[in-house]
PDB file of C-alpha atoms and ligand atoms in Angstrom:
ATOM      1  CA  MET A 720      -0.019  -0.024  -0.011  1.00 73.00           C
ATOM      2  CA  PRO A 721       1.551   3.358  -0.989  1.00 83.00           C
ATOM      3  CA  GLU A 722       2.080   5.258   2.217  1.00 89.00           C
ATOM      4  CA  GLY A 723       4.681   7.877   2.951  1.00 93.00           C
ATOM      5  CA  ASP A 724       7.582   5.367   3.030  1.00 93.00           C
ATOM      6  CA  THR A 725       6.608   3.771  -0.304  1.00 94.00           C
ATOM      7  CA  VAL A 726       6.339   7.215  -1.919  1.00 95.00           C
ATOM      8  CA  TRP A 727       9.747   8.116  -0.382  1.00 95.00           C
ATOM      9  CA  ASN A 728      11.289   4.913  -1.865  1.00 95.00           C
ATOM     10  CA  THR A 729       9.625   5.639  -5.274  1.00 96.00           C
ATOM     11  CA  ALA A 730      11.082   9.168  -5.323  1.00 96.00           C
ATOM     12  CA  ARG A 731      14.552   7.614  -4.741  1.00 96.00           C
ATOM     13  CA  VAL A 732      14.054   5.156  -7.566  1.00 95.00           C
ATOM     14  CA  LEU A 733      13.137   7.993  -9.960  1.00 97.00           C
ATOM     15  CA  HIS A 734      16.008  10.131  -8.697  1.00 97.00           C
ATOM     16  CA  ARG A 735      18.562   7.360  -9.318  1.00 96.00           C
ATOM     17  CA  ALA A 736      17.128   6.663 -12.745  1.00 97.00           C
ATOM     18  CA  LEU A 737      16.705  10.213 -14.064  1.00 97.00           C
ATOM     19  CA  ALA A 738      18.351  12.900 -11.983  1.00 97.00           C
ATOM     20  CA  GLY A 739      20.749  14.905 -14.101  1.00 97.00           C
ATOM     21  CA  ALA A 740      19.503  13.245 -17.305  1.00 97.00           C
ATOM     22  CA  ARG A 741      18.272  15.106 -20.364  1.00 97.00           C
ATOM     23  CA  LEU A 742      14.959  13.470 -21.498  1.00 98.00           C
ATOM     24  CA  THR A 743      15.009  11.986 -25.004  1.00 98.00           C
ATOM     25  CA  GLY A 744      11.243  11.491 -25.029  1.00 97.00           C
ATOM     26  CA  SER A 745       8.061  11.646 -23.044  1.00 98.00           C
ATOM     27  CA  ASP A 746       4.585  10.156 -23.472  1.00 97.00           C
ATOM     28  CA  PHE A 747       1.662  11.192 -21.311  1.00 97.00           C
ATOM     29  CA  ARG A 748      -1.557   9.200 -21.545  1.00 96.00           C
ATOM     30  CA  VAL A 749      -3.848  11.545 -19.679  1.00 96.00           C
ATOM     31  CA  PRO A 750      -6.007  14.145 -21.477  1.00 95.00           C
ATOM     32  CA  ALA A 751      -4.606  17.209 -19.625  1.00 94.00           C
ATOM     33  CA  LEU A 752      -1.005  16.358 -20.757  1.00 96.00           C
ATOM     34  CA  ALA A 753      -1.713  14.668 -24.085  1.00 92.00           C
ATOM     35  CA  THR A 754       0.179  17.417 -26.061  1.00 94.00           C
ATOM     36  CA  THR A 755       2.975  17.825 -23.536  1.00 96.00           C
ATOM     37  CA  ASP A 756       6.428  16.927 -24.819  1.00 96.00           C
ATOM     38  CA  LEU A 757       9.352  17.047 -22.398  1.00 97.00           C
ATOM     39  CA  THR A 758      11.964  16.012 -24.931  1.00 96.00           C
ATOM     40  CA  GLY A 759      15.104  18.098 -24.223  1.00 95.00           C
ATOM     41  CA  TRP A 760      14.122  18.917 -20.664  1.00 96.00           C
ATOM     42  CA  THR A 761      16.524  17.956 -17.868  1.00 97.00           C
ATOM     43  CA  VAL A 762      15.421  16.184 -14.728  1.00 98.00           C
ATOM     44  CA  THR A 763      16.786  18.116 -11.798  1.00 97.00           C
ATOM     45  CA  GLU A 764      15.629  15.878  -8.903  1.00 97.00           C
ATOM     46  CA  SER A 765      12.910  13.641  -7.582  1.00 97.00           C
ATOM     47  CA  ALA A 766      11.425  14.296  -4.173  1.00 96.00           C
ATOM     48  CA  SER A 767       8.453  13.253  -2.065  1.00 95.00           C
ATOM     49  CA  ARG A 768       6.204  15.186   0.326  1.00 94.00           C
ATOM     50  CA  GLY A 769       3.882  13.040   2.374  1.00 92.00           C
ATOM     51  CA  LYS A 770       2.265  10.880  -0.261  1.00 91.00           C
ATOM     52  CA  HIS A 771       2.932  13.268  -3.180  1.00 94.00           C
ATOM     53  CA  LEU A 772       5.719  12.747  -5.743  1.00 97.00           C
ATOM     54  CA  LEU A 773       7.563  15.670  -7.220  1.00 97.00           C
ATOM     55  CA  LEU A 774       9.782  15.243 -10.251  1.00 98.00           C
ATOM     56  CA  ARG A 775      11.495  18.585 -10.775  1.00 98.00           C
ATOM     57  CA  LEU A 776      12.663  19.529 -14.298  1.00 97.00           C
ATOM     58  CA  THR A 777      14.504  22.264 -16.066  1.00 96.00           C
ATOM     59  CA  ALA A 778      12.952  23.399 -19.335  1.00 94.00           C
ATOM     60  CA  PRO A 779      15.229  24.397 -22.216  1.00 90.00           C
ATOM     61  CA  ALA A 780      15.260  28.246 -22.481  1.00 77.00           C
ATOM     62  CA  PRO A 781      13.554  28.568 -25.894  1.00 71.00           C
ATOM     63  CA  VAL A 782      10.517  26.526 -24.890  1.00 69.00           C
ATOM     64  CA  THR A 783       9.261  28.626 -22.015  1.00 74.00           C
ATOM     65  CA  SER A 784      10.318  31.609 -19.953  1.00 79.00           C
ATOM     66  CA  THR A 785       9.696  29.675 -16.807  1.00 81.00           C
ATOM     67  CA  ILE A 786      12.626  27.326 -16.319  1.00 91.00           C
ATOM     68  CA  ALA A 787      11.797  25.276 -13.199  1.00 95.00           C
ATOM     69  CA  TRP A 788       8.895  22.928 -13.523  1.00 96.00           C
ATOM     70  CA  THR A 789       7.458  20.081 -11.404  1.00 97.00           C
ATOM     71  CA  LEU A 790       5.730  16.946 -12.667  1.00 98.00           C
ATOM     72  CA  HIS A 791       3.407  16.052  -9.790  1.00 97.00           C
ATOM     73  CA  SER A 792       1.845  12.645  -9.275  1.00 97.00           C
ATOM     74  CA  HIS A 793      -0.006  10.808  -6.496  1.00 95.00           C
ATOM     75  CA  LEU A 794      -0.009   7.038  -6.128  1.00 93.00           C
ATOM     76  CA  ARG A 795      -3.200   6.762  -3.991  1.00 91.00           C
ATOM     77  CA  MET A 796      -4.051   3.103  -3.550  1.00 87.00           C
ATOM     78  CA  ASP A 797      -2.714   1.584  -6.792  1.00 91.00           C
ATOM     79  CA  GLY A 798      -0.203   3.855  -8.532  1.00 94.00           C
ATOM     80  CA  VAL A 799       3.379   2.830  -9.215  1.00 95.00           C
ATOM     81  CA  TRP A 800       6.466   4.242 -10.930  1.00 97.00           C
ATOM     82  CA  ARG A 801       9.051   1.826 -12.251  1.00 96.00           C
ATOM     83  CA  ALA A 802      12.526   2.458 -13.864  1.00 97.00           C
ATOM     84  CA  TYR A 803      13.663   0.222 -16.648  1.00 97.00           C
ATOM     85  CA  ALA A 804      16.797  -0.012 -18.730  1.00 97.00           C
ATOM     86  CA  PRO A 805      16.290   1.056 -22.394  1.00 95.00           C
ATOM     87  CA  GLY A 806      14.963  -1.997 -24.288  1.00 94.00           C
ATOM     88  CA  GLU A 807      13.847  -3.797 -21.139  1.00 96.00           C
ATOM     89  CA  ARG A 808      10.202  -5.000 -21.122  1.00 96.00           C
ATOM     90  CA  TRP A 809       7.776  -3.029 -18.953  1.00 97.00           C
ATOM     91  CA  THR A 810       6.169  -5.653 -16.855  1.00 94.00           C
ATOM     92  CA  ALA A 811       4.993  -3.959 -13.608  1.00 94.00           C
ATOM     93  CA  ARG A 812       1.335  -3.550 -14.694  1.00 95.00           C
ATOM     94  CA  PRO A 813      -0.797  -4.056 -17.799  1.00 96.00           C
ATOM     95  CA  ALA A 814       0.016  -1.540 -20.602  1.00 96.00           C
ATOM     96  CA  HIS A 815      -3.366   0.044 -20.500  1.00 97.00           C
ATOM     97  CA  LEU A 816      -2.597   1.402 -17.038  1.00 97.00           C
ATOM     98  CA  ILE A 817       0.417   3.429 -18.243  1.00 97.00           C
ATOM     99  CA  ARG A 818      -0.105   7.124 -17.650  1.00 97.00           C
ATOM    100  CA  ALA A 819       3.417   8.528 -18.181  1.00 98.00           C
ATOM    101  CA  VAL A 820       6.702   7.472 -19.911  1.00 98.00           C
ATOM    102  CA  LEU A 821       9.909   9.442 -19.433  1.00 98.00           C
ATOM    103  CA  ARG A 822      12.942   8.358 -21.505  1.00 98.00           C
ATOM    104  CA  SER A 823      16.591   9.197 -21.172  1.00 98.00           C
ATOM    105  CA  ALA A 824      19.613   7.615 -22.725  1.00 97.00           C
ATOM    106  CA  GLN A 825      20.169   5.479 -19.576  1.00 96.00           C
ATOM    107  CA  ALA A 826      16.662   4.739 -18.264  1.00 97.00           C
ATOM    108  CA  VAL A 827      13.004   4.723 -18.890  1.00 98.00           C
ATOM    109  CA  ALA A 828      10.588   5.677 -16.137  1.00 98.00           C
ATOM    110  CA  VAL A 829       7.073   4.273 -16.506  1.00 98.00           C
ATOM    111  CA  GLY A 830       4.205   5.497 -14.317  1.00 97.00           C
ATOM    112  CA  TYR A 831       1.186   3.230 -13.995  1.00 97.00           C
ATOM    113  CA  HIS A 832      -2.226   4.304 -12.624  1.00 96.00           C
ATOM    114  CA  LEU A 833      -0.936   7.708 -11.529  1.00 96.00           C
ATOM    115  CA  HIS A 834      -3.390  10.226 -10.058  1.00 95.00           C
ATOM    116  CA  GLU A 835      -3.348  14.001 -10.028  1.00 95.00           C
ATOM    117  CA  LEU A 836      -0.752  13.976 -12.777  1.00 96.00           C
ATOM    118  CA  ALA A 837       0.103  17.639 -13.513  1.00 96.00           C
ATOM    119  CA  LEU A 838       2.938  19.832 -14.742  1.00 96.00           C
ATOM    120  CA  LEU A 839       3.304  23.126 -12.935  1.00 96.00           C
ATOM    121  CA  PRO A 840       5.889  25.746 -12.277  1.00 95.00           C
ATOM    122  CA  THR A 841       7.999  24.622  -9.321  1.00 96.00           C
ATOM    123  CA  ALA A 842       7.288  28.031  -7.743  1.00 95.00           C
ATOM    124  CA  GLU A 843       3.642  27.038  -7.483  1.00 96.00           C
ATOM    125  CA  GLU A 844       4.103  23.662  -5.754  1.00 95.00           C
ATOM    126  CA  GLU A 845       2.634  25.154  -2.556  1.00 94.00           C
ATOM    127  CA  ARG A 846      -0.645  25.579  -4.438  1.00 93.00           C
ATOM    128  CA  LEU A 847      -0.903  21.797  -4.460  1.00 92.00           C
ATOM    129  CA  LEU A 848       0.906  20.976  -1.264  1.00 94.00           C
ATOM    130  CA  GLY A 849       0.450  24.009   1.018  1.00 92.00           C
ATOM    131  CA  HIS A 850      -2.340  22.288   2.929  1.00 94.00           C
ATOM    132  CA  LEU A 851      -0.151  19.379   4.026  1.00 96.00           C
ATOM    133  CA  GLY A 852       0.995  18.985   7.621  1.00 97.00           C
ATOM    134  CA  PRO A 853       4.573  18.255   8.521  1.00 97.00           C
ATOM    135  CA  ASP A 854       6.091  15.440   6.397  1.00 96.00           C
ATOM    136  CA  LEU A 855       7.022  12.457   8.619  1.00 96.00           C
ATOM    137  CA  LEU A 856       9.936  11.666   6.350  1.00 95.00           C
ATOM    138  CA  GLY A 857      10.807  15.197   5.300  1.00 94.00           C
ATOM    139  CA  ALA A 858      14.023  16.970   6.239  1.00 91.00           C
ATOM    140  CA  ASP A 859      11.909  19.594   7.931  1.00 88.00           C
ATOM    141  CA  TRP A 860       9.770  17.139   9.990  1.00 96.00           C
ATOM    142  CA  ASP A 861       8.270  19.024  12.902  1.00 97.00           C
ATOM    143  CA  PRO A 862       6.703  16.767  15.515  1.00 98.00           C
ATOM    144  CA  ALA A 863       5.514  19.683  17.686  1.00 98.00           C
ATOM    145  CA  GLU A 864       3.620  21.211  14.780  1.00 98.00           C
ATOM    146  CA  ALA A 865       2.018  17.777  13.990  1.00 98.00           C
ATOM    147  CA  VAL A 866       0.853  17.461  17.604  1.00 98.00           C
ATOM    148  CA  ARG A 867      -0.470  21.018  17.583  1.00 98.00           C
ATOM    149  CA  ARG A 868      -2.528  20.338  14.440  1.00 98.00           C
ATOM    150  CA  LEU A 869      -3.924  17.036  15.755  1.00 98.00           C
ATOM    151  CA  ALA A 870      -4.812  18.634  19.109  1.00 97.00           C
ATOM    152  CA  ALA A 871      -6.603  21.497  17.428  1.00 97.00           C
ATOM    153  CA  ALA A 872      -9.674  19.207  16.786  1.00 97.00           C
ATOM    154  CA  PRO A 873      -9.935  17.207  20.037  1.00 96.00           C
ATOM    155  CA  GLY A 874     -13.324  15.713  19.252  1.00 95.00           C
ATOM    156  CA  VAL A 875     -12.161  13.972  16.015  1.00 95.00           C
ATOM    157  CA  THR A 876     -11.359  10.290  16.413  1.00 94.00           C
ATOM    158  CA  ILE A 877      -7.618   9.513  16.381  1.00 96.00           C
ATOM    159  CA  GLY A 878      -8.135   7.067  13.559  1.00 95.00           C
ATOM    160  CA  GLU A 879      -9.510   9.850  11.287  1.00 94.00           C
ATOM    161  CA  ALA A 880      -7.050  12.461  12.481  1.00 96.00           C
ATOM    162  CA  LEU A 881      -4.019  10.363  11.686  1.00 97.00           C
ATOM    163  CA  LEU A 882      -5.235   9.884   8.089  1.00 95.00           C
ATOM    164  CA  ASP A 883      -5.893  13.553   7.589  1.00 96.00           C
ATOM    165  CA  GLN A 884      -2.787  14.701   5.671  1.00 96.00           C
ATOM    166  CA  ARG A 885      -3.385  18.325   6.854  1.00 97.00           C
ATOM    167  CA  ASN A 886      -2.312  17.177  10.375  1.00 97.00           C
ATOM    168  CA  LEU A 887       0.769  15.188   9.378  1.00 97.00           C
ATOM    169  CA  ALA A 888       1.688  13.893   5.953  1.00 96.00           C
ATOM    170  CA  GLY A 889       2.595  10.275   5.205  1.00 95.00           C
ATOM    171  CA  VAL A 890       0.393   8.042   7.384  1.00 95.00           C
ATOM    172  CA  GLY A 891      -1.953   5.732   5.539  1.00 93.00           C
ATOM    173  CA  ASN A 892      -4.309   3.065   6.683  1.00 94.00           C
ATOM    174  CA  LEU A 893      -1.650   0.407   7.392  1.00 95.00           C
ATOM    175  CA  TYR A 894       0.428   2.624   9.682  1.00 96.00           C
ATOM    176  CA  LYS A 895      -2.685   4.058  11.303  1.00 97.00           C
ATOM    177  CA  CYS A 896      -3.873   0.643  12.358  1.00 97.00           C
ATOM    178  CA  GLU A 897      -0.485  -0.661  13.422  1.00 98.00           C
ATOM    179  CA  LEU A 898       0.402   2.528  15.316  1.00 98.00           C
ATOM    180  CA  LEU A 899      -2.865   2.510  17.341  1.00 98.00           C
ATOM    181  CA  PHE A 900      -2.326  -1.190  18.202  1.00 98.00           C
ATOM    182  CA  LEU A 901       1.192  -0.534  19.411  1.00 98.00           C
ATOM    183  CA  ARG A 902      -0.046   2.357  21.563  1.00 98.00           C
ATOM    184  CA  GLY A 903      -2.990   0.388  22.991  1.00 97.00           C
ATOM    185  CA  ILE A 904      -5.456   3.060  21.622  1.00 97.00           C
ATOM    186  CA  SER A 905      -8.879   2.392  20.148  1.00 96.00           C
ATOM    187  CA  PRO A 906      -9.269   4.022  16.691  1.00 95.00           C
ATOM    188  CA  TRP A 907     -12.427   5.632  18.001  1.00 93.00           C
ATOM    189  CA  THR A 908     -10.777   7.501  20.868  1.00 96.00           C
ATOM    190  CA  PRO A 909     -11.258  11.273  20.459  1.00 96.00           C
ATOM    191  CA  VAL A 910      -7.921  12.981  19.993  1.00 97.00           C
ATOM    192  CA  GLY A 911      -8.487  14.926  23.148  1.00 96.00           C
ATOM    193  CA  ALA A 912      -8.560  11.646  25.130  1.00 96.00           C
ATOM    194  CA  VAL A 913      -5.341  10.170  23.711  1.00 96.00           C
ATOM    195  CA  PRO A 914      -3.021  10.010  26.704  1.00 93.00           C
ATOM    196  CA  ASP A 915       0.330  10.781  25.069  1.00 95.00           C
ATOM    197  CA  LEU A 916      -0.112  12.471  21.691  1.00 97.00           C
ATOM    198  CA  PRO A 917       3.569  13.364  21.235  1.00 98.00           C
ATOM    199  CA  GLY A 918       4.504   9.723  21.944  1.00 98.00           C
ATOM    200  CA  THR A 919       2.042   8.540  19.284  1.00 98.00           C
ATOM    201  CA  VAL A 920       3.307  11.034  16.747  1.00 98.00           C
ATOM    202  CA  ALA A 921       6.954  10.020  17.495  1.00 98.00           C
ATOM    203  CA  LEU A 922       6.151   6.361  17.006  1.00 97.00           C
ATOM    204  CA  ALA A 923       4.421   7.126  13.648  1.00 97.00           C
ATOM    205  CA  GLN A 924       7.605   8.696  12.439  1.00 97.00           C
ATOM    206  CA  ARG A 925       9.756   5.778  13.601  1.00 97.00           C
ATOM    207  CA  LEU A 926       7.442   3.234  11.878  1.00 96.00           C
ATOM    208  CA  LEU A 927       7.669   4.976   8.512  1.00 95.00           C
ATOM    209  CA  ALA A 928      11.401   5.726   8.867  1.00 95.00           C
ATOM    210  CA  ALA A 929      12.119   2.050   9.646  1.00 94.00           C
ATOM    211  CA  ASN A 930      10.574   1.087   6.326  1.00 94.00           C
ATOM    212  CA  ARG A 931      12.502   3.443   4.109  1.00 92.00           C
ATOM    213  CA  GLY A 932      14.737   1.805   1.632  1.00 88.00           C
ATOM    214  CA  ARG A 933      12.748  -1.455   1.302  1.00 88.00           C
ATOM    215  CA  TRP A 934       9.437  -2.350  -0.305  1.00 89.00           C
ATOM    216  CA  THR A 935       8.157  -4.801   2.340  1.00 90.00           C
ATOM    217  CA  GLN A 936       6.313  -2.804   5.018  1.00 93.00           C
ATOM    218  CA  SER A 937       6.773  -4.251   8.444  1.00 94.00           C
ATOM    219  CA  THR A 938       5.821  -2.991  11.859  1.00 95.00           C
ATOM    220  CA  THR A 939       6.659  -6.082  13.704  1.00 95.00           C
ATOM    221  CA  GLY A 940      10.423  -6.326  12.901  1.00 92.00           C
ATOM    222  CA  SER A 941       9.783  -9.424  10.805  1.00 94.00           C
ATOM    223  CA  LEU A 942       9.940  -9.398   7.031  1.00 94.00           C
ATOM    224  CA  ARG A 943       8.491 -12.912   6.687  1.00 94.00           C
ATOM    225  CA  ARG A 944       5.252 -13.286   4.712  1.00 93.00           C
ATOM    226  CA  GLY A 945       2.299 -13.140   7.067  1.00 93.00           C
ATOM    227  CA  GLN A 946       4.393 -11.844   9.971  1.00 95.00           C
ATOM    228  CA  THR A 947       4.745  -8.191   8.987  1.00 96.00           C
ATOM    229  CA  SER A 948       1.799  -6.678  10.848  1.00 97.00           C
ATOM    230  CA  TYR A 949       0.103  -6.874  14.260  1.00 98.00           C
ATOM    231  CA  VAL A 950      -3.497  -6.114  13.086  1.00 98.00           C
ATOM    232  CA  TYR A 951      -3.569  -4.821   9.536  1.00 96.00           C
ATOM    233  CA  GLY A 952      -4.990  -7.399   7.148  1.00 95.00           C
ATOM    234  CA  ARG A 953      -5.458  -9.938   9.978  1.00 97.00           C
ATOM    235  CA  ARG A 954      -9.272  -9.966  10.515  1.00 97.00           C
ATOM    236  CA  ALA A 955     -10.358 -12.899  12.735  1.00 97.00           C
ATOM    237  CA  GLN A 956      -6.710 -14.007  13.261  1.00 98.00           C
ATOM    238  CA  PRO A 957      -5.486 -14.197  16.899  1.00 98.00           C
ATOM    239  CA  CYS A 958      -3.892 -11.025  18.299  1.00 98.00           C
ATOM    240  CA  ARG A 959      -0.124 -11.599  18.563  1.00 97.00           C
ATOM    241  CA  ARG A 960      -0.213 -10.307  22.127  1.00 97.00           C
ATOM    242  CA  CYS A 961      -3.425 -11.545  23.683  1.00 98.00           C
ATOM    243  CA  GLY A 962      -4.983 -14.097  21.287  1.00 98.00           C
ATOM    244  CA  THR A 963      -8.273 -12.164  20.849  1.00 98.00           C
ATOM    245  CA  ALA A 964      -9.676 -12.278  17.285  1.00 98.00           C
ATOM    246  CA  ILE A 965      -8.612  -9.132  15.329  1.00 98.00           C
ATOM    247  CA  ALA A 966     -11.584  -7.031  14.432  1.00 97.00           C
ATOM    248  CA  LYS A 967     -12.247  -5.213  11.215  1.00 97.00           C
ATOM    249  CA  GLU A 968     -14.633  -2.465  10.322  1.00 94.00           C
ATOM    250  CA  ASP A 969     -15.209  -1.082   6.798  1.00 88.00           C
ATOM    251  CA  LEU A 970     -16.030   2.553   6.632  1.00 72.00           C
ATOM    252  CA  GLY A 971     -15.897   3.285   2.892  1.00 65.00           C
ATOM    253  CA  ASP A 972     -12.166   3.234   1.982  1.00 66.00           C
ATOM    254  CA  ARG A 973     -11.240   3.634   5.597  1.00 79.00           C
ATOM    255  CA  VAL A 974     -10.852   0.026   6.682  1.00 91.00           C
ATOM    256  CA  THR A 975      -9.863  -0.308  10.300  1.00 96.00           C
ATOM    257  CA  TYR A 976      -8.300  -3.307  11.998  1.00 97.00           C
ATOM    258  CA  TRP A 977      -7.889  -3.507  15.762  1.00 97.00           C
ATOM    259  CA  CYS A 978      -7.676  -5.813  18.740  1.00 98.00           C
ATOM    260  CA  PRO A 979     -10.726  -5.284  20.970  1.00 97.00           C
ATOM    261  CA  THR A 980      -8.832  -6.340  24.035  1.00 98.00           C
ATOM    262  CA  CYS A 981      -5.532  -4.520  23.583  1.00 98.00           C
ATOM    263  CA  GLN A 982      -7.334  -1.447  22.254  1.00 97.00           C
ATOM    264  CA  PRO A 983     -10.386  -1.059  24.474  1.00 94.00           C
ATOM    265  CA  THR A 984     -13.269   1.170  23.225  1.00 88.00           C
ATOM    266  CA  PRO A 985     -13.096   4.486  25.107  1.00 81.00           C
ATOM    267  CA  PRO A 986     -15.997   5.198  27.528  1.00 74.00           C
ATOM    268  CA  PRO A 987     -18.579   7.660  26.230  1.00 71.00           C
ATOM    269  CA  ALA A 988     -17.659  11.273  26.890  1.00 65.00           C
ATOM    270  CA  ASP A 989     -18.677  12.471  30.372  1.00 65.00           C
ATOM    271  CA  PRO A 990     -21.618  14.767  29.735  1.00 64.00           C
ATOM    272  CA  GLY A 991     -20.853  16.646  32.889  1.00 70.00           C
ATOM    273  CA  THR A 992     -23.244  17.517  35.701  1.00 74.00           C
ATOM    274  CA  PRO A 993     -26.882  17.786  34.596  1.00 75.00           C
ATOM    275  CA  PRO A 994     -28.302  21.294  34.801  1.00 72.00           C
ATOM    276  CA  VAL A 995     -30.468  21.820  37.858  1.00 68.00           C
TER     277      VAL A 995
HETATM  278 ZN1  LIG B1841      -4.750  -8.177  21.735  1.00 52.81          ZN
END
């Protein structure tokens, strides 16, 4: 599942394949970019911010007066970028899912099922990304700011708040479920009732950081198949700590897994003293 660490890894793959290279061809299979041709453009760098991918490019001077451009993409649930050697077969996904192809003399980057694909002046990146909270894997990660943003809406459940990229950028459903299990917190606990918000935020950062540089996401320390999570994807299987069957609830695309024993449901909010 593409969460902050997967996007971070993908940015490194693209950086290694294309940074510094002059593009010898491009092919965009989305209507908005159908006529865009990046031939002759130079790839400056590839970066990630939360779950957003930013491929920064330099346009050749005669093409446009704006020199620095960014090709933005988002992987959501199903997007991938792959780098291939020239001539190598593109096998990651069926060809009809290809949305972008970038060619250089040394490598070909192929983007499948990309979302929010857009080319914009680098100076305008904030227009797309300005709403994001601190990036868990960013050089400017700011845990105090993430805690401040979370705490600003104390009535929202912690499960929802962790997924809201305006609070902190990079946590998806897998890390949300695993993090709350590790902290012993029910996903339905209001943010204001979470005992140690800074500790929860710090653990979120450690979980993502631990998975940088590899594609198998693990929160248990094991990379063995079937052993990589405590609760995520384990409905009805015994909790690794207490043996209780792991529960699952589907709320649209927000699937939540939790252990009802290790993560007890919070008591209803105290309504206070009734008025006389
Ligand atoms: Zn348990």
